[in-house]
Amino acid sequence: MDHVIRPVLAEEWDRAKEIRLAALQDPVAHLAFLESYEHAVQRPDSFWQDRAAHAAEGVTSRQFIAEAPDGRWVGTITALVERPAGEVRFGEVAESDQTHLVAVFVRPEVRGTGVAEALFRAAIDWSWELSAPPVKRVRLYVHEDNARAAAFYRRIGFVPSGDTVPVPGEETAREVEYEVLR
């Protein structure tokens, strides 16, 4: 694989915005993201600048990108740090120190090339490197109807935790939690 996997830099906010908007236009975005393209495209530049700055700091979150040899960003993943004393990001208060992987996207033309696996490895490795206190698990949620994503997560080592939560805005749909334990 010729792609470089690395953390996003604060000054790359416009590129982070572009890949997020591309993700939200993917045909399965309605199953994978809790935000719509129409909502995100209306956000001011200051939102994107703050988002990239926080992800670049690597304290409460870290965004990784896959950069092609020509410099084009072809994938992204974000790890959110969740602590029992911290804010609730999705679901309930964290029972243990953990990270939550979100905003996973790989452009269609590079799917199946190892980019997604490399992004996940970077996010999981970063999670295990956290200290004060160390992370005990990495989790993510997948829409119950997103079979392609669920199969990929199982293939790279995630297993269902047994927990599900309602999909915001969908009365009967569920998000299934997957995890990797340390």
Tab-separated table of N, CA and C in Angstrom:
chain	number	residue	atom	x	y	z
A	1	MET	N	0.846	-1.182	0.000
A	1	MET	CA	0.000	0.000	0.000
A	1	MET	C	0.888	1.240	0.000
A	2	ASP	N	0.629	2.137	-0.899
A	2	ASP	CA	1.444	3.341	-1.051
A	2	ASP	C	0.898	4.544	-0.288
A	3	HIS	N	-0.141	4.352	0.480
A	3	HIS	CA	-0.765	5.459	1.196
A	3	HIS	C	-0.065	5.708	2.529
A	4	VAL	N	0.000	6.962	2.916
A	4	VAL	CA	0.549	7.345	4.214
A	4	VAL	C	-0.624	7.535	5.166
A	5	ILE	N	-0.556	6.899	6.324
A	5	ILE	CA	-1.573	7.059	7.362
A	5	ILE	C	-0.955	7.959	8.422
A	6	ARG	N	-1.628	9.058	8.721
A	6	ARG	CA	-1.068	10.013	9.683
A	6	ARG	C	-2.186	10.826	10.320
A	7	PRO	N	-1.860	11.473	11.460
A	7	PRO	CA	-2.848	12.354	12.090
A	7	PRO	C	-3.065	13.623	11.260
A	8	VAL	N	-4.253	14.142	11.352
A	8	VAL	CA	-4.573	15.405	10.694
A	8	VAL	C	-3.868	16.537	11.437
A	9	LEU	N	-3.496	17.579	10.719
A	9	LEU	CA	-2.901	18.777	11.313
A	9	LEU	C	-3.969	19.862	11.402
A	10	ALA	N	-3.853	20.737	12.379
A	10	ALA	CA	-4.860	21.782	12.588
A	10	ALA	C	-5.064	22.646	11.349
A	11	GLU	N	-3.970	22.964	10.665
A	11	GLU	CA	-4.076	23.849	9.497
A	11	GLU	C	-4.696	23.154	8.278
A	12	GLU	N	-4.986	21.869	8.402
A	12	GLU	CA	-5.597	21.132	7.297
A	12	GLU	C	-7.118	21.063	7.420
A	13	TRP	N	-7.702	21.995	8.144
A	13	TRP	CA	-9.133	21.974	8.405
A	13	TRP	C	-9.964	21.952	7.123
A	14	ASP	N	-9.511	22.649	6.083
A	14	ASP	CA	-10.292	22.689	4.844
A	14	ASP	C	-10.294	21.327	4.152
A	15	ARG	N	-9.203	20.590	4.267
A	15	ARG	CA	-9.145	19.241	3.699
A	15	ARG	C	-9.967	18.268	4.542
A	16	ALA	N	-9.961	18.479	5.860
A	16	ALA	CA	-10.791	17.658	6.741
A	16	ALA	C	-12.273	17.908	6.441
A	17	LYS	N	-12.612	19.141	6.184
A	17	LYS	CA	-13.989	19.475	5.802
A	17	LYS	C	-14.361	18.785	4.493
A	18	GLU	N	-13.478	18.843	3.509
A	18	GLU	CA	-13.774	18.255	2.199
A	18	GLU	C	-14.021	16.756	2.299
A	19	ILE	N	-13.199	16.031	3.055
A	19	ILE	CA	-13.389	14.581	3.122
A	19	ILE	C	-14.639	14.233	3.931
A	20	ARG	N	-14.953	15.041	4.931
A	20	ARG	CA	-16.191	14.808	5.689
A	20	ARG	C	-17.405	15.010	4.788
A	21	LEU	N	-17.405	16.069	4.000
A	21	LEU	CA	-18.534	16.312	3.095
A	21	LEU	C	-18.634	15.210	2.044
A	22	ALA	N	-17.504	14.713	1.561
A	22	ALA	CA	-17.521	13.591	0.614
A	22	ALA	C	-18.127	12.351	1.281
A	23	ALA	N	-17.754	12.101	2.526
A	23	ALA	CA	-18.300	10.952	3.258
A	23	ALA	C	-19.809	11.050	3.385
A	24	LEU	N	-20.288	12.247	3.658
A	24	LEU	CA	-21.724	12.444	3.854
A	24	LEU	C	-22.522	12.341	2.558
A	25	GLN	N	-21.824	12.304	1.426
A	25	GLN	CA	-22.492	12.117	0.141
A	25	GLN	C	-22.428	10.666	-0.338
A	26	ASP	N	-21.774	9.795	0.420
A	26	ASP	CA	-21.702	8.386	0.067
A	26	ASP	C	-23.109	7.776	0.088
A	27	PRO	N	-23.394	6.818	-0.791
A	27	PRO	CA	-24.733	6.223	-0.843
A	27	PRO	C	-25.209	5.582	0.464
A	28	VAL	N	-24.299	5.140	1.334
A	28	VAL	CA	-24.729	4.555	2.610
A	28	VAL	C	-24.516	5.512	3.784
A	29	ALA	N	-24.313	6.775	3.505
A	29	ALA	CA	-24.080	7.752	4.574
A	29	ALA	C	-25.219	7.763	5.590
A	30	HIS	N	-26.444	7.556	5.130
A	30	HIS	CA	-27.586	7.571	6.049
A	30	HIS	C	-27.511	6.440	7.078
A	31	LEU	N	-26.760	5.386	6.775
A	31	LEU	CA	-26.571	4.291	7.726
A	31	LEU	C	-25.322	4.469	8.573
A	32	ALA	N	-24.385	5.255	8.090
A	32	ALA	CA	-23.081	5.331	8.743
A	32	ALA	C	-22.860	6.593	9.572
A	33	PHE	N	-23.578	7.655	9.280
A	33	PHE	CA	-23.325	8.927	9.947
A	33	PHE	C	-24.607	9.482	10.557
A	34	LEU	N	-24.448	10.181	11.650
A	34	LEU	CA	-25.601	10.784	12.330
A	34	LEU	C	-25.830	12.226	11.894
A	35	GLU	N	-25.131	12.646	10.849
A	35	GLU	CA	-25.230	14.006	10.346
A	35	GLU	C	-25.493	13.926	8.846
A	36	SER	N	-26.234	14.863	8.327
A	36	SER	CA	-26.494	14.892	6.890
A	36	SER	C	-25.550	15.872	6.196
A	37	TYR	N	-25.364	15.662	4.914
A	37	TYR	CA	-24.566	16.568	4.100
A	37	TYR	C	-25.161	17.974	4.170
A	38	GLU	N	-26.479	18.056	4.056
A	38	GLU	CA	-27.166	19.354	4.056
A	38	GLU	C	-26.884	20.133	5.336
A	39	HIS	N	-26.800	19.447	6.450
A	39	HIS	CA	-26.493	20.102	7.730
A	39	HIS	C	-25.019	20.512	7.789
A	40	ALA	N	-24.132	19.592	7.427
A	40	ALA	CA	-22.696	19.838	7.548
A	40	ALA	C	-22.203	20.942	6.625
A	41	VAL	N	-22.732	21.008	5.424
A	41	VAL	CA	-22.252	21.995	4.454
A	41	VAL	C	-22.594	23.423	4.899
A	42	GLN	N	-23.548	23.571	5.786
A	42	GLN	CA	-23.949	24.889	6.298
A	42	GLN	C	-23.076	25.374	7.460
A	43	ARG	N	-22.244	24.495	7.998
A	43	ARG	CA	-21.420	24.874	9.150
A	43	ARG	C	-20.378	25.913	8.730
A	44	PRO	N	-20.106	26.879	9.612
A	44	PRO	CA	-19.109	27.911	9.282
A	44	PRO	C	-17.687	27.347	9.329
A	45	ASP	N	-16.770	28.033	8.689
A	45	ASP	CA	-15.367	27.604	8.692
A	45	ASP	C	-14.825	27.471	10.109
A	46	SER	N	-15.283	28.296	11.022
A	46	SER	CA	-14.793	28.225	12.402
A	46	SER	C	-15.090	26.862	13.037
A	47	PHE	N	-16.208	26.251	12.677
A	47	PHE	CA	-16.526	24.914	13.176
A	47	PHE	C	-15.463	23.918	12.722
A	48	TRP	N	-15.142	23.951	11.428
A	48	TRP	CA	-14.170	23.015	10.851
A	48	TRP	C	-12.768	23.283	11.398
A	49	GLN	N	-12.439	24.539	11.620
A	49	GLN	CA	-11.140	24.880	12.182
A	49	GLN	C	-11.012	24.335	13.602
A	50	ASP	N	-12.047	24.518	14.415
A	50	ASP	CA	-12.029	23.999	15.788
A	50	ASP	C	-11.965	22.477	15.803
A	51	ARG	N	-12.731	21.865	14.934
A	51	ARG	CA	-12.768	20.397	14.871
A	51	ARG	C	-11.379	19.843	14.523
A	52	ALA	N	-10.738	20.413	13.524
A	52	ALA	CA	-9.404	19.945	13.130
A	52	ALA	C	-8.376	20.232	14.223
A	53	ALA	N	-8.484	21.378	14.867
A	53	ALA	CA	-7.537	21.723	15.932
A	53	ALA	C	-7.630	20.734	17.082
A	54	HIS	N	-8.838	20.383	17.503
A	54	HIS	CA	-9.000	19.413	18.590
A	54	HIS	C	-8.497	18.032	18.184
A	55	ALA	N	-8.792	17.629	16.958
A	55	ALA	CA	-8.338	16.318	16.486
A	55	ALA	C	-6.816	16.272	16.369
A	56	ALA	N	-6.204	17.390	16.035
A	56	ALA	CA	-4.745	17.452	15.911
A	56	ALA	C	-4.056	17.420	17.273
A	57	GLU	N	-4.714	17.960	18.304
A	57	GLU	CA	-4.135	17.963	19.650
A	57	GLU	C	-3.930	16.553	20.179
A	58	GLY	N	-4.869	15.661	19.869
A	58	GLY	CA	-4.744	14.281	20.311
A	58	GLY	C	-4.952	14.067	21.788
A	59	VAL	N	-5.725	14.934	22.434
A	59	VAL	CA	-5.998	14.783	23.865
A	59	VAL	C	-7.343	14.100	24.072
A	60	THR	N	-8.404	14.669	23.521
A	60	THR	CA	-9.744	14.091	23.659
A	60	THR	C	-10.202	13.394	22.387
A	61	SER	N	-9.454	13.574	21.322
A	61	SER	CA	-9.749	12.893	20.063
A	61	SER	C	-8.510	12.939	19.179
A	62	ARG	N	-8.532	12.098	18.139
A	62	ARG	CA	-7.450	12.104	17.153
A	62	ARG	C	-8.055	11.636	15.829
A	63	GLN	N	-7.867	12.447	14.800
A	63	GLN	CA	-8.315	12.076	13.463
A	63	GLN	C	-7.108	11.634	12.646
A	64	PHE	N	-7.252	10.489	11.993
A	64	PHE	CA	-6.224	9.978	11.096
A	64	PHE	C	-6.741	10.065	9.671
A	65	ILE	N	-5.823	10.300	8.754
A	65	ILE	CA	-6.187	10.332	7.343
A	65	ILE	C	-5.256	9.403	6.573
A	66	ALA	N	-5.766	8.934	5.441
A	66	ALA	CA	-4.957	8.163	4.492
A	66	ALA	C	-4.690	9.076	3.315
A	67	GLU	N	-3.416	9.309	3.061
A	67	GLU	CA	-3.006	10.220	2.000
A	67	GLU	C	-2.382	9.418	0.862
A	68	ALA	N	-2.917	9.600	-0.332
A	68	ALA	CA	-2.406	8.916	-1.521
A	68	ALA	C	-1.070	9.526	-1.943
A	69	PRO	N	-0.306	8.832	-2.777
A	69	PRO	CA	0.974	9.375	-3.235
A	69	PRO	C	0.861	10.753	-3.893
A	70	ASP	N	-0.294	11.047	-4.499
A	70	ASP	CA	-0.476	12.357	-5.135
A	70	ASP	C	-0.943	13.431	-4.153
A	71	GLY	N	-1.054	13.082	-2.847
A	71	GLY	CA	-1.458	14.037	-1.827
A	71	GLY	C	-2.947	14.060	-1.534
A	72	ARG	N	-3.739	13.356	-2.319
A	72	ARG	CA	-5.188	13.342	-2.108
A	72	ARG	C	-5.538	12.504	-0.887
A	73	TRP	N	-6.453	13.018	-0.071
A	73	TRP	CA	-6.934	12.272	1.079
A	73	TRP	C	-7.986	11.281	0.611
A	74	VAL	N	-7.764	9.998	0.907
A	74	VAL	CA	-8.667	8.961	0.420
A	74	VAL	C	-9.385	8.216	1.537
A	75	GLY	N	-9.104	8.555	2.778
A	75	GLY	CA	-9.782	7.904	3.887
A	75	GLY	C	-9.539	8.639	5.187
A	76	THR	N	-10.412	8.367	6.149
A	76	THR	CA	-10.298	9.008	7.457
A	76	THR	C	-10.987	8.165	8.522
A	77	ILE	N	-10.543	8.342	9.749
A	77	ILE	CA	-11.163	7.743	10.927
A	77	ILE	C	-10.842	8.661	12.106
A	78	THR	N	-11.752	8.748	13.055
A	78	THR	CA	-11.534	9.551	14.249
A	78	THR	C	-11.751	8.694	15.490
A	79	ALA	N	-10.851	8.826	16.456
A	79	ALA	CA	-10.969	8.148	17.748
A	79	ALA	C	-11.300	9.199	18.806
A	80	LEU	N	-12.407	9.002	19.498
A	80	LEU	CA	-12.821	9.875	20.593
A	80	LEU	C	-12.458	9.205	21.911
A	81	VAL	N	-11.818	9.925	22.799
A	81	VAL	CA	-11.467	9.378	24.114
A	81	VAL	C	-12.689	9.529	25.020
A	82	GLU	N	-13.059	8.418	25.654
A	82	GLU	CA	-14.198	8.415	26.580
A	82	GLU	C	-13.724	7.904	27.934
A	83	ARG	N	-13.968	8.703	28.941
A	83	ARG	CA	-13.582	8.359	30.317
A	83	ARG	C	-14.852	8.279	31.172
A	84	PRO	N	-14.857	7.447	32.224
A	84	PRO	CA	-16.043	7.349	33.079
A	84	PRO	C	-16.491	8.694	33.659
A	85	ALA	N	-15.573	9.601	33.900
A	85	ALA	CA	-15.925	10.910	34.446
A	85	ALA	C	-16.186	11.943	33.356
A	86	GLY	N	-16.105	11.532	32.097
A	86	GLY	CA	-16.248	12.470	30.983
A	86	GLY	C	-17.677	12.594	30.493
A	87	GLU	N	-17.814	13.362	29.411
A	87	GLU	CA	-19.129	13.571	28.822
A	87	GLU	C	-19.591	12.330	28.069
A	88	VAL	N	-20.912	12.190	27.956
A	88	VAL	CA	-21.493	11.097	27.185
A	88	VAL	C	-21.451	11.498	25.718
A	89	ARG	N	-20.797	10.695	24.908
A	89	ARG	CA	-20.697	11.005	23.476
A	89	ARG	C	-21.754	10.249	22.679
A	90	PHE	N	-22.037	9.026	23.033
A	90	PHE	CA	-23.011	8.209	22.327
A	90	PHE	C	-23.349	7.045	23.239
A	91	GLY	N	-24.591	6.788	23.446
A	91	GLY	CA	-24.973	5.721	24.361
A	91	GLY	C	-24.996	6.247	25.777
A	92	GLU	N	-24.312	5.570	26.678
A	92	GLU	CA	-24.303	5.936	28.090
A	92	GLU	C	-22.897	6.338	28.526
A	93	VAL	N	-22.771	6.744	29.781
A	93	VAL	CA	-21.474	7.094	30.353
A	93	VAL	C	-20.546	5.888	30.217
A	94	ALA	N	-19.309	6.138	29.857
A	94	ALA	CA	-18.334	5.061	29.711
A	94	ALA	C	-18.126	4.354	31.050
A	95	GLU	N	-18.160	3.029	31.026
A	95	GLU	CA	-17.918	2.254	32.240
A	95	GLU	C	-16.434	2.071	32.506
A	96	SER	N	-15.628	2.194	31.461
A	96	SER	CA	-14.180	2.082	31.602
A	96	SER	C	-13.536	3.097	30.668
A	97	ASP	N	-12.250	3.283	30.814
A	97	ASP	CA	-11.527	4.172	29.911
A	97	ASP	C	-11.469	3.493	28.545
A	98	GLN	N	-11.910	4.224	27.525
A	98	GLN	CA	-12.047	3.628	26.199
A	98	GLN	C	-11.942	4.697	25.126
A	99	THR	N	-11.798	4.238	23.894
A	99	THR	CA	-11.949	5.133	22.761
A	99	THR	C	-13.117	4.639	21.928
A	100	HIS	N	-13.680	5.575	21.192
A	100	HIS	CA	-14.857	5.313	20.363
A	100	HIS	C	-14.496	5.745	18.949
A	101	LEU	N	-14.463	4.800	18.017
A	101	LEU	CA	-14.112	5.109	16.641
A	101	LEU	C	-15.343	5.577	15.874
A	102	VAL	N	-15.196	6.716	15.211
A	102	VAL	CA	-16.304	7.323	14.481
A	102	VAL	C	-15.800	7.894	13.159
A	103	ALA	N	-16.744	8.361	12.359
A	103	ALA	CA	-16.439	9.092	11.120
A	103	ALA	C	-15.507	8.316	10.193
A	104	VAL	N	-15.766	7.024	10.078
A	104	VAL	CA	-14.952	6.162	9.211
A	104	VAL	C	-15.414	6.355	7.768
A	105	PHE	N	-14.461	6.629	6.889
A	105	PHE	CA	-14.786	6.775	5.469
A	105	PHE	C	-13.566	6.476	4.625
A	106	VAL	N	-13.772	5.679	3.583
A	106	VAL	CA	-12.754	5.414	2.576
A	106	VAL	C	-13.416	5.643	1.223
A	107	ARG	N	-12.759	6.431	0.393
A	107	ARG	CA	-13.330	6.721	-0.927
A	107	ARG	C	-13.516	5.417	-1.717
A	108	PRO	N	-14.599	5.341	-2.478
A	108	PRO	CA	-14.919	4.097	-3.203
A	108	PRO	C	-13.784	3.556	-4.064
A	109	GLU	N	-13.011	4.415	-4.685
A	109	GLU	CA	-11.973	3.950	-5.600
A	109	GLU	C	-10.800	3.260	-4.910
A	110	VAL	N	-10.687	3.370	-3.580
A	110	VAL	CA	-9.594	2.684	-2.870
A	110	VAL	C	-10.102	1.636	-1.880
A	111	ARG	N	-11.389	1.386	-1.885
A	111	ARG	CA	-11.914	0.336	-1.010
A	111	ARG	C	-11.360	-1.008	-1.457
A	112	GLY	N	-11.049	-1.841	-0.480
A	112	GLY	CA	-10.506	-3.156	-0.779
A	112	GLY	C	-9.006	-3.170	-1.018
A	113	THR	N	-8.328	-2.048	-0.775
A	113	THR	CA	-6.879	-1.971	-1.014
A	113	THR	C	-6.052	-2.006	0.269
A	114	GLY	N	-6.706	-2.098	1.413
A	114	GLY	CA	-5.995	-2.099	2.687
A	114	GLY	C	-5.996	-0.758	3.398
A	115	VAL	N	-6.547	0.267	2.769
A	115	VAL	CA	-6.587	1.594	3.385
A	115	VAL	C	-7.407	1.576	4.680
A	116	ALA	N	-8.587	0.965	4.642
A	116	ALA	CA	-9.428	0.933	5.847
A	116	ALA	C	-8.725	0.210	6.990
A	117	GLU	N	-8.116	-0.929	6.696
A	117	GLU	CA	-7.398	-1.671	7.726
A	117	GLU	C	-6.276	-0.830	8.326
A	118	ALA	N	-5.553	-0.108	7.481
A	118	ALA	CA	-4.444	0.730	7.967
A	118	ALA	C	-4.950	1.870	8.841
A	119	LEU	N	-6.069	2.468	8.464
A	119	LEU	CA	-6.656	3.523	9.289
A	119	LEU	C	-7.077	2.976	10.652
A	120	PHE	N	-7.727	1.824	10.652
A	120	PHE	CA	-8.142	1.212	11.918
A	120	PHE	C	-6.930	0.864	12.776
A	121	ARG	N	-5.881	0.336	12.164
A	121	ARG	CA	-4.693	-0.015	12.942
A	121	ARG	C	-4.107	1.228	13.596
A	122	ALA	N	-4.037	2.338	12.867
A	122	ALA	CA	-3.501	3.583	13.431
A	122	ALA	C	-4.348	4.053	14.610
A	123	ALA	N	-5.660	4.029	14.456
A	123	ALA	CA	-6.552	4.493	15.531
A	123	ALA	C	-6.491	3.574	16.745
A	124	ILE	N	-6.448	2.271	16.517
A	124	ILE	CA	-6.384	1.323	17.628
A	124	ILE	C	-5.023	1.413	18.324
A	125	ASP	N	-3.952	1.469	17.560
A	125	ASP	CA	-2.616	1.604	18.174
A	125	ASP	C	-2.524	2.872	19.003
A	126	TRP	N	-3.043	3.988	18.482
A	126	TRP	CA	-3.043	5.243	19.233
A	126	TRP	C	-3.827	5.072	20.528
A	127	SER	N	-4.957	4.380	20.449
A	127	SER	CA	-5.783	4.147	21.639
A	127	SER	C	-5.009	3.403	22.708
A	128	TRP	N	-4.288	2.359	22.327
A	128	TRP	CA	-3.529	1.566	23.296
A	128	TRP	C	-2.360	2.355	23.881
A	129	GLU	N	-1.886	3.380	23.177
A	129	GLU	CA	-0.785	4.200	23.678
A	129	GLU	C	-1.229	5.246	24.697
A	130	LEU	N	-2.516	5.501	24.809
A	130	LEU	CA	-3.012	6.500	25.759
A	130	LEU	C	-2.719	6.055	27.182
A	131	SER	N	-2.450	7.038	28.029
A	131	SER	CA	-2.197	6.727	29.430
A	131	SER	C	-2.979	7.700	30.298
A	132	ALA	N	-2.840	7.520	31.578
A	132	ALA	CA	-3.428	8.411	32.588
A	132	ALA	C	-4.950	8.425	32.570
A	133	PRO	N	-5.607	7.373	32.754
A	133	PRO	CA	-5.217	5.961	32.768
A	133	PRO	C	-5.283	5.358	31.366
A	134	PRO	N	-4.713	4.163	31.217
A	134	PRO	CA	-4.723	3.531	29.899
A	134	PRO	C	-6.133	3.100	29.476
A	135	VAL	N	-6.314	3.015	28.185
A	135	VAL	CA	-7.590	2.591	27.609
A	135	VAL	C	-7.716	1.073	27.715
A	136	LYS	N	-8.893	0.608	28.078
A	136	LYS	CA	-9.132	-0.825	28.233
A	136	LYS	C	-9.861	-1.436	27.036
A	137	ARG	N	-10.532	-0.577	26.251
A	137	ARG	CA	-11.233	-1.104	25.085
A	137	ARG	C	-11.416	-0.019	24.037
A	138	VAL	N	-11.600	-0.476	22.804
A	138	VAL	CA	-11.925	0.398	21.682
A	138	VAL	C	-13.293	-0.061	21.197
A	139	ARG	N	-14.189	0.887	21.003
A	139	ARG	CA	-15.539	0.518	20.579
A	139	ARG	C	-15.955	1.315	19.354
A	140	LEU	N	-17.018	0.857	18.741
A	140	LEU	CA	-17.669	1.575	17.655
A	140	LEU	C	-19.099	1.080	17.581
A	141	TYR	N	-19.920	1.816	16.880
A	141	TYR	CA	-21.302	1.409	16.648
A	141	TYR	C	-21.522	1.278	15.158
A	142	VAL	N	-22.357	0.328	14.791
A	142	VAL	CA	-22.727	0.143	13.391
A	142	VAL	C	-24.244	-0.039	13.309
A	143	HIS	N	-24.850	0.624	12.349
A	143	HIS	CA	-26.287	0.501	12.114
A	143	HIS	C	-26.611	-0.955	11.816
A	144	GLU	N	-27.674	-1.458	12.392
A	144	GLU	CA	-28.030	-2.866	12.220
A	144	GLU	C	-28.236	-3.256	10.753
A	145	ASP	N	-28.507	-2.300	9.886
A	145	ASP	CA	-28.706	-2.591	8.465
A	145	ASP	C	-27.434	-2.424	7.631
A	146	ASN	N	-26.315	-2.086	8.253
A	146	ASN	CA	-25.071	-1.869	7.526
A	146	ASN	C	-24.217	-3.143	7.588
A	147	ALA	N	-24.669	-4.159	6.869
A	147	ALA	CA	-24.021	-5.473	6.912
A	147	ALA	C	-22.587	-5.425	6.393
A	148	ARG	N	-22.318	-4.609	5.388
A	148	ARG	CA	-20.968	-4.530	4.831
A	148	ARG	C	-19.980	-4.051	5.898
A	149	ALA	N	-20.349	-2.976	6.609
A	149	ALA	CA	-19.465	-2.453	7.648
A	149	ALA	C	-19.312	-3.457	8.792
A	150	ALA	N	-20.402	-4.081	9.212
A	150	ALA	CA	-20.338	-5.052	10.310
A	150	ALA	C	-19.412	-6.211	9.955
A	151	ALA	N	-19.474	-6.690	8.726
A	151	ALA	CA	-18.589	-7.788	8.299
A	151	ALA	C	-17.126	-7.354	8.331
A	152	PHE	N	-16.859	-6.129	7.891
A	152	PHE	CA	-15.485	-5.619	7.932
A	152	PHE	C	-14.990	-5.535	9.370
A	153	TYR	N	-15.802	-4.999	10.276
A	153	TYR	CA	-15.384	-4.856	11.673
A	153	TYR	C	-15.081	-6.219	12.289
A	154	ARG	N	-15.903	-7.211	12.011
A	154	ARG	CA	-15.638	-8.554	12.531
A	154	ARG	C	-14.341	-9.115	11.940
A	155	ARG	N	-14.101	-8.871	10.672
A	155	ARG	CA	-12.909	-9.395	10.010
A	155	ARG	C	-11.624	-8.837	10.629
A	156	ILE	N	-11.666	-7.580	11.109
A	156	ILE	CA	-10.442	-6.998	11.682
A	156	ILE	C	-10.355	-7.161	13.205
A	157	GLY	N	-11.273	-7.952	13.785
A	157	GLY	CA	-11.144	-8.302	15.194
A	157	GLY	C	-12.173	-7.745	16.151
A	158	PHE	N	-13.083	-6.923	15.693
A	158	PHE	CA	-14.136	-6.419	16.574
A	158	PHE	C	-15.195	-7.495	16.759
A	159	VAL	N	-15.780	-7.517	17.953
A	159	VAL	CA	-16.877	-8.446	18.248
A	159	VAL	C	-18.023	-7.656	18.855
A	160	PRO	N	-19.258	-8.119	18.643
A	160	PRO	CA	-20.391	-7.432	19.274
A	160	PRO	C	-20.268	-7.502	20.797
A	161	SER	N	-20.522	-6.378	21.461
A	161	SER	CA	-20.437	-6.339	22.925
A	161	SER	C	-21.726	-6.822	23.576
A	162	GLY	N	-22.792	-6.881	22.789
A	162	GLY	CA	-24.105	-7.227	23.330
A	162	GLY	C	-24.960	-6.006	23.586
A	163	ASP	N	-24.383	-4.820	23.445
A	163	ASP	CA	-25.113	-3.575	23.692
A	163	ASP	C	-25.636	-3.008	22.377
A	164	THR	N	-26.824	-2.458	22.431
A	164	THR	CA	-27.383	-1.724	21.300
A	164	THR	C	-28.011	-0.443	21.829
A	165	VAL	N	-28.116	0.537	20.959
A	165	VAL	CA	-28.773	1.794	21.304
A	165	VAL	C	-29.673	2.189	20.134
A	166	PRO	N	-30.721	2.970	20.414
A	166	PRO	CA	-31.576	3.424	19.313
A	166	PRO	C	-30.814	4.390	18.407
A	167	VAL	N	-31.143	4.357	17.129
A	167	VAL	CA	-30.577	5.309	16.187
A	167	VAL	C	-31.320	6.626	16.373
A	168	PRO	N	-30.607	7.705	16.659
A	168	PRO	CA	-31.286	8.990	16.833
A	168	PRO	C	-32.123	9.342	15.597
A	169	GLY	N	-33.377	9.673	15.827
A	169	GLY	CA	-34.264	10.067	14.743
A	169	GLY	C	-34.964	8.915	14.038
A	170	GLU	N	-34.610	7.677	14.394
A	170	GLU	CA	-35.271	6.509	13.796
A	170	GLU	C	-35.881	5.691	14.926
A	171	GLU	N	-37.181	5.630	14.944
A	171	GLU	CA	-37.900	5.045	16.067
A	171	GLU	C	-37.574	3.576	16.342
A	172	THR	N	-37.412	2.777	15.288
A	172	THR	CA	-37.234	1.340	15.499
A	172	THR	C	-35.844	0.819	15.168
A	173	ALA	N	-34.992	1.621	14.585
A	173	ALA	CA	-33.658	1.163	14.175
A	173	ALA	C	-32.693	1.161	15.369
A	174	ARG	N	-31.711	0.279	15.302
A	174	ARG	CA	-30.724	0.139	16.377
A	174	ARG	C	-29.304	0.249	15.831
A	175	GLU	N	-28.417	0.736	16.677
A	175	GLU	CA	-26.969	0.722	16.443
A	175	GLU	C	-26.408	-0.386	17.331
A	176	VAL	N	-25.580	-1.249	16.775
A	176	VAL	CA	-24.975	-2.363	17.501
A	176	VAL	C	-23.545	-1.974	17.875
A	177	GLU	N	-23.212	-2.137	19.144
A	177	GLU	CA	-21.868	-1.822	19.601
A	177	GLU	C	-20.934	-2.999	19.351
A	178	TYR	N	-19.758	-2.698	18.794
A	178	TYR	CA	-18.682	-3.662	18.609
A	178	TYR	C	-17.498	-3.177	19.432
A	179	GLU	N	-16.639	-4.117	19.856
A	179	GLU	CA	-15.505	-3.734	20.683
A	179	GLU	C	-14.297	-4.630	20.441
A	180	VAL	N	-13.149	-4.086	20.799
A	180	VAL	CA	-11.901	-4.833	20.907
A	180	VAL	C	-11.391	-4.531	22.311
A	181	LEU	N	-11.105	-5.568	23.066
A	181	LEU	CA	-10.604	-5.399	24.429
A	181	LEU	C	-9.098	-5.519	24.448
A	182	ARG	N	-8.508	-4.814	25.382
A	182	ARG	CA	-7.053	-4.888	25.538
A	182	ARG	C	-6.676	-6.093	26.337
